[in-house]
XYZ file of C-alpha atoms in Angstrom:
204
model
C 68.888 126.618 79.950
C 72.066 124.504 79.826
C 69.682 120.961 79.028
C 67.981 123.610 76.172
C 71.387 124.758 74.634
C 73.098 121.248 74.867
C 69.758 119.980 72.223
C 70.307 123.024 69.930
C 73.681 122.657 69.948
C 73.367 118.459 69.833
C 70.896 119.661 67.102
C 73.050 122.000 64.559
C 75.315 118.753 64.585
C 73.697 116.512 63.634
C 72.004 118.609 60.672
C 75.333 119.470 59.657
C 76.074 115.733 58.915
C 73.579 115.093 57.596
C 73.767 118.832 55.306
C 77.474 117.859 54.532
C 77.290 114.184 53.763
C 75.790 114.167 50.353
C 77.536 117.769 49.569
C 81.164 115.773 50.780
C 80.315 112.899 47.349
C 79.102 115.116 45.228
C 82.870 116.689 45.792
C 84.183 113.006 46.018
C 82.076 111.661 42.453
C 82.579 115.037 40.872
C 86.413 115.274 42.078
C 87.215 111.187 40.490
C 84.478 112.042 36.508
C 87.887 115.031 37.139
C 90.665 113.392 36.476
C 89.759 109.732 34.054
C 87.544 112.513 31.733
C 84.314 112.205 31.978
C 81.213 114.154 33.019
C 79.869 113.170 35.678
C 76.355 111.116 35.835
C 73.504 112.820 35.917
C 71.162 110.198 38.438
C 73.505 110.934 40.854
C 73.650 115.029 40.887
C 69.646 114.563 41.252
C 70.307 111.742 43.670
C 72.001 113.991 45.820
C 69.954 117.503 45.030
C 67.424 115.869 45.733
C 68.096 114.653 49.802
C 70.077 118.392 50.443
C 66.489 119.246 48.669
C 64.896 117.501 51.303
C 66.778 117.828 54.591
C 67.102 121.939 53.946
C 63.041 121.471 53.225
C 62.761 119.615 56.506
C 64.832 122.309 58.673
C 62.267 125.243 56.990
C 59.433 123.372 58.295
C 60.843 122.446 61.800
C 61.393 126.800 62.260
C 58.176 127.788 60.903
C 56.023 125.322 62.446
C 58.247 126.584 66.135
C 57.577 130.149 64.888
C 54.351 130.327 63.515
C 51.214 129.093 66.895
C 48.721 128.453 63.308
C 50.506 125.648 61.473
C 48.008 122.920 60.736
C 47.306 120.226 57.543
C 45.025 117.475 56.718
C 46.695 114.456 57.672
C 45.404 112.045 55.467
C 47.046 114.584 52.754
C 49.987 114.231 54.381
C 50.589 110.737 54.989
C 50.002 110.858 51.127
C 51.860 113.010 50.627
C 55.312 110.906 52.932
C 53.814 107.318 50.800
C 54.641 108.999 46.841
C 53.594 105.730 44.987
C 56.230 103.444 47.458
C 53.357 100.541 48.456
C 52.210 101.193 51.633
C 48.528 100.212 52.575
C 47.094 103.768 54.499
C 44.114 103.257 57.190
C 44.464 107.241 58.332
C 40.720 108.720 58.692
C 39.366 111.801 56.538
C 38.709 115.690 57.995
C 41.279 115.222 61.382
C 44.046 117.750 61.479
C 47.282 118.462 62.931
C 49.318 121.612 64.094
C 52.044 121.113 62.257
C 52.928 121.609 59.214
C 52.701 118.737 56.281
C 55.637 119.000 54.590
C 56.916 118.305 58.556
C 54.880 114.776 58.310
C 56.497 113.963 54.961
C 59.111 114.526 56.349
C 58.919 112.524 59.480
C 57.265 109.513 58.289
C 59.769 108.935 54.723
C 62.003 107.796 56.738
C 60.187 105.274 58.912
C 58.636 103.983 55.905
C 61.989 103.157 54.196
C 62.895 101.734 57.052
C 60.029 99.298 57.234
C 59.744 98.817 53.174
C 63.807 97.742 53.946
C 63.220 96.051 57.050
C 59.387 93.857 55.344
C 58.938 90.397 54.785
C 55.844 91.621 52.330
C 54.032 94.108 53.883
C 53.963 98.252 55.854
C 51.152 99.652 55.970
C 50.166 103.094 58.442
C 47.057 103.360 60.698
C 45.789 106.255 62.668
C 44.230 106.633 66.092
C 42.983 109.915 67.263
C 44.106 110.566 71.635
C 43.908 113.151 74.255
C 46.836 113.978 73.552
C 47.167 113.819 69.519
C 47.087 111.985 67.083
C 48.997 108.560 67.343
C 50.131 107.262 63.480
C 51.661 104.181 63.768
C 54.194 103.600 60.984
C 54.410 99.994 60.855
C 55.775 96.110 58.756
C 55.795 92.425 59.022
C 59.355 91.896 59.556
C 61.396 90.748 62.166
C 60.660 94.016 63.563
C 62.796 95.572 66.720
C 64.750 94.258 69.023
C 63.514 95.204 73.068
C 66.905 96.289 74.128
C 67.605 98.155 70.298
C 64.856 100.051 70.470
C 66.385 104.277 71.501
C 69.730 102.530 69.112
C 67.129 103.745 65.795
C 67.487 107.225 66.833
C 71.023 107.495 67.425
C 72.791 109.989 65.847
C 74.344 108.635 62.266
C 72.026 105.562 61.743
C 70.872 106.869 58.111
C 67.154 105.427 56.472
C 67.320 103.607 53.691
C 69.783 104.599 50.316
C 70.276 107.541 52.513
C 67.941 109.673 51.151
C 66.573 111.974 53.795
C 67.651 112.781 57.119
C 69.209 110.368 59.225
C 66.526 109.273 61.588
C 68.524 111.281 64.486
C 67.898 114.768 63.771
C 64.312 113.580 61.690
C 63.725 112.735 66.049
C 64.830 116.534 66.793
C 63.218 117.955 64.945
C 60.371 116.226 65.285
C 60.262 116.840 69.328
C 60.884 120.685 68.115
C 57.489 120.839 67.140
C 56.205 119.197 69.700
C 56.206 115.827 68.507
C 56.478 112.166 69.553
C 58.594 109.160 67.250
C 59.266 106.271 70.035
C 59.777 102.595 67.864
C 58.346 99.344 69.806
C 59.627 95.956 70.076
C 56.630 93.748 69.806
C 56.966 91.480 67.916
C 57.348 93.041 64.378
C 57.832 96.275 62.587
C 56.250 99.974 64.949
C 56.981 102.788 65.281
C 55.320 105.393 66.661
C 54.556 109.261 66.382
C 52.919 111.517 68.251
C 51.224 114.328 66.307
C 49.538 116.948 68.603
C 46.073 118.265 66.506
C 45.251 122.074 66.476
C 43.223 121.837 69.729
C 45.498 120.115 71.939
C 48.088 122.958 71.806
C 45.613 126.054 72.386
């Protein structure tokens, strides 16, 4: 019980940090614009609002997933949403359902894709394999990969991904875990993060 409460407190602190960061940025830019007598740049406002929206959507999706045991989605369709115009190859079979909401799949995969694109030499791709414990998605890139001594640090609080959009990886991992989704970095010479989504059959 104490461990569960401690985990909830850490998750709450991390979520508060993720929500506070764009709000602080918006307030700071607005104050600077006011002092300078210039309007606040619309592109900046939209970027930070999108970041807030992504955070709230992920949190609510995770909460719904925990409440509704019948939640499920088509994994390939959700992965396509996560790619959203990025230059990423997709090799996920059709007609594979997982026992989480599509929004949660997108929220988990998007920061991993941003991270892969930032470190890749030329290629990022997603593969899937069905295992007894669930469907394992691999987010891969041809960059230098993870240092074996640093694979867990990728998910430490305060470490953000990409250009700051969406949730930090620490929050992503905790939200994923709350919905029964396992996320781990793998040190195998290239960039690789393994995400295991439960199947509806595995939780019935």
